[in-house]
Amino acid sequence: MTPDLILLADTVHTLDGTPEPVQAVAVKDGLIAAVGSRTDATGWRTAGTQVLDLGAAALTPGLVDGHIHPVLGLDMTVGRDFSGARTLAEVRELLRAETAAAGPGGWVRGFGLDPNVFGASPVHRKAVDDVVAGRPALLRLFDGHSALASDRALALAGVTGRRKFEQAAEVVCDENGVPTGLLLEAAAIDLVERHAPTEPFEARKSRLAALLRSFARSGLTGGHVMDLGTGSLELYRALEDDGELPLRLRCAPWCMPGSGEPEWAELAMMLQQGGRRWSVDAIKLFVDGTVDNGTAWLFQPDTHGQSTDPFWPRPQEYAEAVRYFAGRGIPTATHAIGDAGVAHVLDALESLSSSVPSAVHRVEHIESIPDNLIKRFAQLDVVASMQPTHCTHYSRADHSDNWSLRLGRERADRAWRCQDLRRAGVTLALGSDWPIAPFEPLPIMADAQLRRRAGQPAEAPIGPGQALTALQALEGYTSHAARAAGLSHSTGSITVGKRADFTAFELDPLTADPDELAESSILGTVVGGDIQFMLDRVQ
């Protein structure tokens, strides 16, 4: 063996059950060639081997975010960030600044708007129209499934009343049929968005490169990309040509209502595309929207009388789409938040013939479900993909938040049942859903253990019985993320023959206090044996 790289660290968590302590890992041609002790490593080294001693650091398999939207996120994070605003007055102040920055006649954009700032009042453009003073404005709400448009933006888009869509989208109108400015789901938002100025390709490429570098510096070596929107293929190819892909990206284009076998065949053909570090590997579907805007699919209505309709107006067509892809061995990932939505996904997967090719099928988000659905995940071997910070950032232990109020106490008490799913033996991949929530994995891993926001010890935990252990939180970003992608044979643990993807931690993620872990540093990442970044103090 003549390794290209040897990594040394006081703590190495292989996550493959190796009983002997490991402090050294050798890499050859992008794969793990050997694991052992520091003494073992002295015998591996040759004249051309690079040796990197991380000292007291902890080395783990590379962290993988189970649910991100890098390119779509570029479009969803245009303008002012409203995510820190907790009152309508704060929103209006930020909006005033953004309006001034946009200049006369310019579009006013923003994202991260929390519906809780409206209190008991409905989300309405009257709260912003006077501030933007006749300018077109489009503000994304934090759930990514809704937006607020100003009067001028609606006029430019020709939106004067209700519209019919192939999906469960809505232009919300008042009792007189006049649009309130609230747009629910992608088809409705796009009515206005398509009239806003578009960003030049080179500018988008530069922003995406910077974003992916930030992903890598946060500790990520990969991500499951739950979209393949306009321009994605061109951007990924261009960045890889420039050497600007510092992590692996596995993409899943959307299959939407109103499509049929011709469109499904086109999507299936896309799975043949990819590069050295990016690939198209699955199909993303939706069966509902979100609790916060009343478009989740629940067995019983929410407290507003909403969230009873599926995203596919003819839900049997969703099941047909799943059978089409599964029958060709294509993995599927379905957005399902409400209990009825999750049940419908499981029904569709249960209906698959035993003769279909093997593929991993997963459900994304899973915010509130009863006991019987937990058991069905395990029985059907369906992967759960969840985002701990959706719970800790957007709901509250006292159920005073919009999400909990809409669901009512009983369903809000079934929030994000991470531990119950793990206890049932279900594969649980963890992620951020960026740009819906921050992408940094250390605070997410901490929140998964604390069931509150890291660094906020005064906050009451939300469903503390659903807290994950430190090991489970790490597995959600490593070994379970690999299972969720059907890649356990090649990644997810530090095992000879697997990909040489690693994350180096300042603190040991299995022993550190979660609040301290969230504030600690990532020392470096390695992807395929190539160092993506390494802090100066460990070189």
Coordinates of C-alpha atoms in Angstrom, one line a residue:
M1 CA 0.0 0.0 0.0
T2 CA 1.3 3.5 -0.9
P3 CA -1.3 5.9 0.5
D4 CA -1.9 9.4 -0.9
L5 CA -3.0 10.7 2.4
I6 CA -2.9 9.7 6.1
L7 CA -5.2 11.3 8.6
L8 CA -4.3 11.1 12.3
A9 CA -6.7 12.1 15.1
D10 CA -7.0 11.3 18.8
T11 CA -10.6 10.2 18.2
V12 CA -11.9 8.5 15.1
H13 CA -15.6 7.4 15.1
T14 CA -15.8 4.8 12.3
L15 CA -19.5 4.0 12.8
D16 CA -18.9 0.5 11.5
G17 CA -18.7 -1.3 14.8
T18 CA -15.0 -1.6 14.8
P19 CA -14.2 -2.5 18.4
E20 CA -10.5 -1.4 18.5
P21 CA -9.7 2.3 18.9
V22 CA -8.8 3.9 15.6
Q23 CA -6.5 7.0 15.4
A24 CA -5.3 6.7 11.8
V25 CA -6.9 6.4 8.4
A26 CA -5.0 5.9 5.1
V27 CA -6.4 7.0 1.8
K28 CA -5.5 5.8 -1.7
D29 CA -7.2 6.9 -5.0
G30 CA -10.1 8.5 -3.2
L31 CA -10.9 5.4 -1.1
I32 CA -10.2 4.3 2.5
A33 CA -7.2 2.0 2.2
A34 CA -6.5 1.2 5.9
V35 CA -7.6 2.1 9.5
G36 CA -5.5 1.5 12.6
S37 CA -3.4 3.1 15.3
R38 CA -0.9 5.9 15.1
T39 CA 1.8 3.1 15.3
D40 CA 0.3 1.3 12.4
A41 CA 0.4 4.6 10.4
T42 CA 4.2 4.8 10.6
G43 CA 4.4 1.6 8.5
W44 CA 2.0 3.0 5.9
R45 CA 3.8 6.2 5.1
T46 CA 5.9 6.5 2.0
A47 CA 7.9 9.4 0.6
G48 CA 5.0 10.7 -1.4
T49 CA 2.3 10.4 1.3
Q50 CA 0.7 13.5 2.7
V51 CA 0.3 13.2 6.5
L52 CA -2.2 15.4 8.3
D53 CA -2.2 15.2 12.1
L54 CA -5.4 16.6 13.6
G55 CA -4.3 16.2 17.1
A56 CA -7.1 16.2 19.7
A57 CA -9.8 16.5 17.0
A58 CA -12.5 14.0 16.4
L59 CA -12.8 12.5 12.9
T60 CA -16.1 11.0 11.6
P61 CA -17.5 9.9 8.2
G62 CA -18.3 13.0 6.1
L63 CA -21.5 14.7 7.2
V64 CA -24.3 14.7 4.6
D65 CA -27.4 16.9 4.7
G66 CA -30.4 14.8 3.9
H67 CA -32.5 17.6 2.5
I68 CA -31.3 20.8 0.9
H69 CA -32.2 23.2 -2.0
P70 CA -29.0 24.9 -3.1
V71 CA -30.1 26.3 -6.5
L72 CA -33.8 26.7 -5.6
G73 CA -32.5 28.4 -2.5
L74 CA -30.7 31.1 -4.6
D75 CA -34.1 32.2 -5.9
M76 CA -35.8 31.9 -2.5
T77 CA -33.3 34.0 -0.7
V78 CA -33.4 37.1 -2.9
G79 CA -33.6 40.4 -1.0
R80 CA -34.0 41.1 2.7
D81 CA -33.8 38.3 5.3
F82 CA -36.9 38.6 7.6
S83 CA -36.2 35.4 9.6
G84 CA -35.0 37.4 12.6
A85 CA -38.1 39.6 12.8
R86 CA -40.4 38.6 15.6
T87 CA -43.0 41.4 15.3
L88 CA -44.8 43.1 12.5
A89 CA -43.2 46.4 13.4
E90 CA -39.8 44.8 12.9
V91 CA -40.9 43.4 9.5
R92 CA -42.0 46.8 8.4
E93 CA -38.8 48.4 9.5
L94 CA -36.7 45.9 7.5
L95 CA -39.1 46.3 4.6
R96 CA -38.6 50.0 4.7
A97 CA -34.9 49.6 4.4
E98 CA -35.2 47.1 1.5
T99 CA -37.6 49.4 -0.3
A100 CA -35.0 52.2 -0.1
A101 CA -32.3 49.9 -1.4
A102 CA -34.5 48.7 -4.3
G103 CA -34.8 52.3 -5.6
P104 CA -37.7 53.9 -7.5
G105 CA -39.7 51.3 -9.4
G106 CA -37.4 48.4 -8.4
W107 CA -38.8 45.1 -7.1
V108 CA -38.8 44.7 -3.3
R109 CA -37.8 41.1 -2.3
G110 CA -37.5 39.3 0.9
F111 CA -37.6 35.8 2.5
G112 CA -38.0 34.1 5.9
L113 CA -41.2 35.9 6.8
D114 CA -42.7 34.3 9.9
P115 CA -46.6 34.2 9.9
N116 CA -46.5 34.4 13.6
V117 CA -45.8 38.2 13.3
F118 CA -49.4 38.7 12.1
G119 CA -50.8 37.3 15.3
A120 CA -54.4 36.3 15.1
S121 CA -54.8 38.4 11.9
P122 CA -54.6 36.8 8.5
V123 CA -51.5 37.4 6.3
H124 CA -52.5 40.3 4.1
R125 CA -50.8 42.7 1.7
K126 CA -52.3 45.7 3.6
A127 CA -49.5 45.2 6.2
V128 CA -46.9 46.0 3.5
D129 CA -48.5 48.0 0.7
D130 CA -48.1 51.4 2.4
V131 CA -44.4 50.6 3.2
V132 CA -43.4 49.7 -0.4
A133 CA -45.4 52.7 -1.6
G134 CA -46.6 51.4 -5.0
R135 CA -43.6 49.3 -5.8
P136 CA -43.9 45.6 -6.7
A137 CA -43.0 43.4 -3.7
L138 CA -42.8 39.7 -3.2
L139 CA -41.9 38.3 0.2
R140 CA -41.4 34.6 0.8
L141 CA -42.8 33.1 4.0
F142 CA -40.4 30.9 6.0
D143 CA -42.1 27.6 4.9
G144 CA -41.1 28.1 1.3
H145 CA -44.6 27.2 0.2
S146 CA -46.2 30.6 0.4
A147 CA -45.5 34.2 -0.4
L148 CA -47.0 37.7 0.1
A149 CA -47.3 39.9 -2.9
S150 CA -48.0 43.6 -2.9
D151 CA -50.9 45.2 -4.8
R152 CA -48.5 46.4 -7.5
A153 CA -46.9 43.0 -8.0
L154 CA -50.3 41.4 -8.3
A155 CA -51.3 44.0 -10.9
L156 CA -48.1 43.5 -13.0
A157 CA -48.8 39.7 -13.0
G158 CA -52.4 40.2 -14.0
V159 CA -53.7 38.5 -10.8
T160 CA -57.1 39.9 -10.1
G161 CA -58.9 37.0 -8.5
R162 CA -59.0 33.3 -7.9
R163 CA -57.2 30.8 -10.3
K164 CA -57.5 27.1 -10.9
F165 CA -54.4 25.0 -10.8
E166 CA -53.4 21.4 -11.5
Q167 CA -52.0 21.2 -7.9
A168 CA -53.5 22.3 -4.6
A169 CA -52.3 25.9 -5.0
E170 CA -54.3 29.0 -4.3
V171 CA -54.5 32.8 -4.8
V172 CA -56.1 33.6 -1.5
C173 CA -58.9 36.1 -1.9
D174 CA -61.2 37.9 0.5
E175 CA -65.0 37.5 0.7
N176 CA -65.3 39.8 -2.3
G177 CA -63.0 37.8 -4.4
V178 CA -60.1 40.3 -4.2
P179 CA -56.6 38.9 -3.8
T180 CA -55.2 39.4 -0.3
G181 CA -51.7 39.0 -1.6
L182 CA -51.1 35.6 0.0
L183 CA -50.1 33.0 -2.6
L184 CA -50.1 29.3 -1.5
E185 CA -47.8 26.8 -3.2
A186 CA -45.4 27.0 -6.2
A187 CA -48.0 27.4 -9.0
A188 CA -49.6 30.4 -7.4
I189 CA -46.3 32.0 -6.4
D190 CA -44.9 31.6 -9.9
L191 CA -47.8 33.8 -11.3
V192 CA -46.0 36.7 -9.7
E193 CA -42.4 35.5 -9.6
R194 CA -42.1 35.1 -13.3
H195 CA -42.5 38.9 -13.7
A196 CA -39.6 39.7 -11.3
P197 CA -36.2 40.4 -12.7
T198 CA -34.0 37.4 -13.2
E199 CA -30.4 37.1 -12.1
P200 CA -27.7 36.7 -14.8
F201 CA -26.1 33.2 -15.0
E202 CA -22.6 34.3 -13.9
A203 CA -24.1 36.0 -10.9
R204 CA -26.0 32.9 -9.9
K205 CA -23.0 30.8 -10.5
S206 CA -20.9 33.0 -8.2
R207 CA -23.5 33.0 -5.5
L208 CA -23.9 29.2 -5.7
A209 CA -20.1 28.7 -5.5
A210 CA -20.0 30.8 -2.4
L211 CA -22.9 28.9 -0.9
L212 CA -21.3 25.5 -1.5
R213 CA -18.1 26.7 0.0
S214 CA -20.1 27.7 3.1
F215 CA -21.7 24.2 3.2
A216 CA -18.2 22.6 3.2
R217 CA -16.9 24.9 5.9
S218 CA -19.9 24.0 8.0
G219 CA -18.7 20.3 7.9
L220 CA -20.8 19.0 5.0
T221 CA -19.3 16.6 2.5
G222 CA -22.5 15.9 0.7
G223 CA -26.2 16.8 0.4
H224 CA -29.4 15.2 -0.9
V225 CA -30.8 18.0 -3.2
M226 CA -34.5 17.8 -3.3
D227 CA -35.0 19.6 -6.6
L228 CA -33.5 20.1 -10.0
G229 CA -34.9 23.5 -11.0
T230 CA -34.3 25.7 -14.0
G231 CA -30.6 26.1 -14.6
S232 CA -29.4 23.6 -12.1
L233 CA -27.8 21.2 -14.6
E234 CA -25.9 24.1 -16.2
L235 CA -24.8 25.5 -12.9
Y236 CA -23.5 22.2 -11.5
R237 CA -21.6 21.4 -14.8
A238 CA -20.1 24.9 -14.8
L239 CA -19.0 24.7 -11.2
E240 CA -17.5 21.3 -11.6
D241 CA -15.6 22.4 -14.7
D242 CA -14.2 25.2 -12.6
G243 CA -13.3 22.9 -9.7
E244 CA -15.9 24.6 -7.5
L245 CA -17.9 21.6 -6.2
P246 CA -16.5 21.0 -2.7
L247 CA -19.1 18.4 -1.8
R248 CA -21.2 15.6 -3.4
L249 CA -24.7 16.5 -4.5
R250 CA -27.4 13.9 -5.2
C251 CA -30.4 15.5 -7.0
A252 CA -34.1 14.6 -7.3
P253 CA -36.2 16.5 -9.9
W254 CA -39.8 17.2 -9.1
C255 CA -42.7 15.2 -10.4
M256 CA -45.8 17.3 -10.1
P257 CA -49.6 17.0 -10.4
G258 CA -51.0 17.2 -14.0
S259 CA -48.1 15.1 -15.3
G260 CA -48.5 11.6 -16.9
E261 CA -46.4 8.9 -18.4
P262 CA -44.8 11.1 -21.1
E263 CA -43.5 13.5 -18.5
W264 CA -42.5 10.7 -16.1
A265 CA -40.5 9.1 -18.9
E266 CA -38.6 12.4 -19.4
L267 CA -37.9 12.6 -15.7
A268 CA -36.6 9.0 -15.7
M269 CA -34.2 9.9 -18.5
M270 CA -32.7 12.6 -16.4
L271 CA -31.3 10.0 -14.0
Q272 CA -28.6 9.3 -16.6
Q273 CA -27.0 12.7 -16.0
G274 CA -24.3 13.6 -13.6
G275 CA -20.6 14.5 -13.1
R276 CA -17.8 13.6 -10.8
R277 CA -19.4 14.9 -7.7
W278 CA -23.1 15.5 -8.7
S279 CA -25.7 13.2 -10.0
V280 CA -29.4 12.8 -10.6
D281 CA -30.5 9.8 -8.6
A282 CA -34.2 10.0 -7.4
I283 CA -37.6 11.6 -8.1
K284 CA -39.1 14.1 -5.7
L285 CA -42.9 14.2 -5.2
F286 CA -45.3 16.1 -3.0
V287 CA -48.6 14.9 -1.4
D288 CA -49.3 18.1 0.6
G289 CA -48.0 21.5 1.6
T290 CA -47.4 22.9 5.1
V291 CA -49.3 23.2 8.3
D292 CA -48.6 26.9 8.7
N293 CA -50.4 27.9 5.5
G294 CA -53.2 25.4 5.7
T295 CA -52.1 23.2 2.8
A296 CA -51.0 20.1 4.8
W297 CA -53.1 17.0 4.3
L298 CA -54.7 16.0 7.6
F299 CA -57.3 13.3 8.5
Q300 CA -59.2 16.0 10.4
P301 CA -59.3 19.7 9.5
D302 CA -57.0 22.1 11.4
T303 CA -58.5 24.7 13.7
H304 CA -59.1 27.0 10.7
G305 CA -61.0 24.3 8.9
Q306 CA -58.2 23.9 6.4
S307 CA -55.5 21.3 5.6
T308 CA -57.9 18.6 4.3
D309 CA -56.9 18.5 0.6
P310 CA -54.1 16.6 -1.0
F311 CA -51.5 18.3 -3.2
W312 CA -52.5 16.0 -6.1
P313 CA -56.3 16.8 -6.7
R314 CA -56.6 13.2 -7.8
P315 CA -54.3 11.4 -5.3
Q316 CA -54.6 8.1 -7.1
E317 CA -52.4 9.7 -9.8
Y318 CA -49.7 10.2 -7.2
A319 CA -49.8 6.5 -6.4
E320 CA -49.6 5.7 -10.2
A321 CA -46.5 8.0 -10.5
V322 CA -44.8 6.2 -7.6
R323 CA -45.5 2.8 -9.1
Y324 CA -44.1 4.0 -12.5
F325 CA -40.8 5.1 -11.0
A326 CA -40.5 2.2 -8.4
G327 CA -41.2 -0.3 -11.2
R328 CA -38.1 1.0 -12.9
G329 CA -36.0 0.8 -9.8
I330 CA -35.9 4.6 -9.3
P331 CA -35.9 5.8 -5.7
T332 CA -38.6 8.3 -4.7
A333 CA -38.7 10.9 -2.0
T334 CA -42.1 12.4 -1.1
H335 CA -42.9 15.6 0.8
A336 CA -45.5 14.6 3.3
I337 CA -46.2 16.6 6.5
G338 CA -49.7 15.8 7.7
D339 CA -50.9 12.5 9.0
A340 CA -53.2 11.8 6.0
G341 CA -50.4 12.7 3.6
V342 CA -47.9 10.4 5.2
A343 CA -50.5 7.6 5.3
H344 CA -51.2 8.0 1.6
V345 CA -47.5 7.7 0.8
L346 CA -47.2 4.6 2.8
D347 CA -50.3 3.2 1.1
A348 CA -48.8 3.8 -2.3
L349 CA -45.5 2.1 -1.3
E350 CA -47.3 -0.8 0.2
S351 CA -49.2 -1.3 -3.1
L352 CA -46.0 -1.9 -5.0
S353 CA -45.6 -5.4 -6.4
S354 CA -43.1 -7.7 -4.8
S355 CA -41.4 -8.0 -8.2
V356 CA -40.4 -4.3 -8.5
P357 CA -36.6 -3.7 -8.5
S358 CA -35.0 -2.8 -5.2
A359 CA -34.9 0.9 -4.5
V360 CA -34.9 3.1 -1.4
H361 CA -38.1 5.1 -0.9
R362 CA -38.4 7.9 1.7
V363 CA -40.8 10.4 3.2
E364 CA -39.7 14.0 3.8
H365 CA -40.6 16.1 6.9
I366 CA -43.2 13.9 8.7
E367 CA -44.3 16.6 11.2
S368 CA -47.2 15.0 13.1
I369 CA -48.2 11.4 12.9
P370 CA -50.0 8.8 15.1
D371 CA -48.5 5.6 16.5
N372 CA -49.8 3.3 13.7
L373 CA -47.9 5.2 11.1
I374 CA -44.7 4.8 13.0
K375 CA -45.1 1.1 12.9
R376 CA -45.8 1.1 9.2
F377 CA -42.5 2.9 8.4
A378 CA -40.7 0.0 10.0
Q379 CA -42.9 -2.7 8.4
L380 CA -42.4 -1.3 4.9
D381 CA -38.7 -0.3 5.4
V382 CA -39.4 3.3 4.4
V383 CA -36.8 5.9 5.2
A384 CA -37.8 8.9 7.3
S385 CA -36.1 12.2 6.4
M386 CA -36.6 14.9 9.0
Q387 CA -35.3 18.4 10.0
P388 CA -34.9 18.9 13.8
T389 CA -34.8 22.7 13.5
H390 CA -38.2 22.9 11.9
C391 CA -39.4 21.8 15.3
T392 CA -37.1 23.9 17.5
H393 CA -37.2 27.1 15.4
Y394 CA -40.8 27.3 14.4
S395 CA -42.8 25.7 17.2
R396 CA -43.0 26.3 20.9
A397 CA -43.4 24.0 23.9
D398 CA -46.4 26.0 25.1
H399 CA -48.2 25.5 21.7
S400 CA -48.5 29.3 21.3
D401 CA -47.0 29.2 17.8
N402 CA -49.0 29.2 14.5
W403 CA -48.1 25.6 13.7
S404 CA -49.3 24.3 17.0
L405 CA -52.4 26.5 17.1
R406 CA -53.5 25.2 13.7
L407 CA -53.1 21.6 14.7
G408 CA -54.5 21.7 18.2
R409 CA -52.9 20.2 21.3
E410 CA -53.3 16.5 20.5
R411 CA -51.6 16.7 17.1
A412 CA -49.1 19.2 18.2
D413 CA -48.0 16.8 21.0
R414 CA -47.1 14.4 18.2
A415 CA -44.5 16.8 16.8
W416 CA -41.4 15.5 15.0
R417 CA -41.3 12.0 16.5
C418 CA -37.6 11.3 15.8
Q419 CA -36.9 9.0 18.8
D420 CA -40.1 7.0 18.2
L421 CA -39.0 6.3 14.6
R422 CA -35.5 5.3 15.7
R423 CA -36.9 3.1 18.5
A424 CA -39.0 1.3 15.9
G425 CA -35.9 0.6 13.8
V426 CA -36.6 3.1 11.1
T427 CA -33.7 4.7 9.1
L428 CA -33.7 8.4 10.0
A429 CA -31.8 10.8 7.8
L430 CA -31.4 14.4 9.2
G431 CA -31.0 17.6 7.4
S432 CA -31.8 21.3 7.2
D433 CA -34.2 21.9 4.3
W434 CA -32.1 25.0 3.6
P435 CA -33.2 27.7 2.8
I436 CA -36.2 27.0 5.1
A437 CA -33.8 26.7 8.0
P438 CA -30.0 27.3 8.5
F439 CA -27.8 24.6 7.1
E440 CA -25.0 24.4 9.7
P441 CA -25.1 20.8 10.9
L442 CA -23.7 21.2 14.4
P443 CA -26.6 23.3 15.7
I444 CA -29.0 20.9 14.0
M445 CA -27.4 17.9 15.7
A446 CA -27.5 19.8 19.0
D447 CA -31.2 20.7 18.6
A448 CA -32.0 17.1 17.8
Q449 CA -30.7 16.2 21.3
L450 CA -32.0 19.2 23.1
R451 CA -35.4 19.6 21.4
R452 CA -34.9 23.3 21.8
R453 CA -32.7 25.9 20.1
A454 CA -29.1 25.4 20.9
G455 CA -27.7 28.2 23.0
Q456 CA -31.1 29.0 24.5
P457 CA -31.2 27.1 27.8
A458 CA -34.1 29.1 29.1
E459 CA -36.4 27.7 26.4
A460 CA -38.5 24.7 27.3
P461 CA -37.9 21.6 25.2
I462 CA -40.6 20.6 22.7
G463 CA -41.5 17.0 23.2
P464 CA -38.4 16.1 25.1
G465 CA -39.2 12.4 24.9
Q466 CA -38.4 12.6 21.2
A467 CA -34.8 13.7 21.7
L468 CA -32.1 11.8 19.9
T469 CA -28.9 10.6 21.5
A470 CA -25.6 12.1 20.4
L471 CA -24.9 8.9 18.4
Q472 CA -28.3 8.9 16.7
A473 CA -27.8 12.6 15.8
L474 CA -24.4 11.8 14.2
E475 CA -25.8 8.7 12.5
G476 CA -28.5 10.9 11.0
Y477 CA -25.8 12.8 9.1
T478 CA -23.6 9.8 8.3
S479 CA -24.6 6.1 8.3
H480 CA -28.4 6.7 8.1
A481 CA -27.9 9.4 5.4
A482 CA -26.0 6.8 3.4
R483 CA -28.9 4.3 3.9
A484 CA -31.3 7.0 2.8
A485 CA -29.4 7.3 -0.5
G486 CA -29.0 3.5 -1.0
L487 CA -25.2 4.0 -0.6
S488 CA -24.3 2.1 2.6
H489 CA -22.0 -0.1 0.5
S490 CA -19.8 2.9 -0.4
T491 CA -20.1 5.6 2.2
G492 CA -21.5 6.4 5.7
S493 CA -18.7 4.8 7.8
I494 CA -14.9 4.8 7.9
T495 CA -14.4 1.4 6.5
V496 CA -11.7 0.0 4.1
G497 CA -13.0 0.3 0.6
K498 CA -15.5 3.1 1.1
R499 CA -15.2 6.6 -0.1
A500 CA -12.7 8.8 1.7
D501 CA -15.1 11.4 2.9
F502 CA -14.5 12.8 6.4
T503 CA -15.4 15.6 8.7
A504 CA -13.1 16.8 11.5
F505 CA -14.6 18.2 14.6
E506 CA -13.1 20.5 17.3
L507 CA -15.2 18.7 19.9
D508 CA -16.2 15.1 20.0
P509 CA -19.8 15.0 18.8
L510 CA -20.5 12.0 20.9
T511 CA -19.3 13.4 24.3
A512 CA -19.6 17.2 23.9
D513 CA -22.4 19.1 25.6
P514 CA -24.9 19.9 22.8
D515 CA -24.9 23.6 23.4
E516 CA -21.1 23.7 23.3
L517 CA -21.0 21.5 20.2
A518 CA -23.3 23.9 18.4
E519 CA -20.8 26.8 19.1
S520 CA -17.7 24.8 18.3
S521 CA -15.7 24.7 15.0
I522 CA -15.5 22.3 12.2
L523 CA -11.7 21.9 11.6
G524 CA -11.9 20.5 8.0
T525 CA -13.5 18.3 5.4
V526 CA -12.2 15.7 3.0
V527 CA -14.1 14.5 -0.1
G528 CA -12.8 11.6 -2.1
G529 CA -9.4 12.0 -0.4
D530 CA -9.1 15.7 -1.4
I531 CA -8.9 18.2 1.4
Q532 CA -11.7 20.8 0.8
F533 CA -10.7 23.1 3.6
M534 CA -8.6 22.8 6.8
L535 CA -8.3 25.4 9.5
D536 CA -4.8 26.8 9.8
R537 CA -4.4 25.7 13.4
V538 CA -4.4 22.0 12.4
Q539 CA -2.0 22.1 9.5

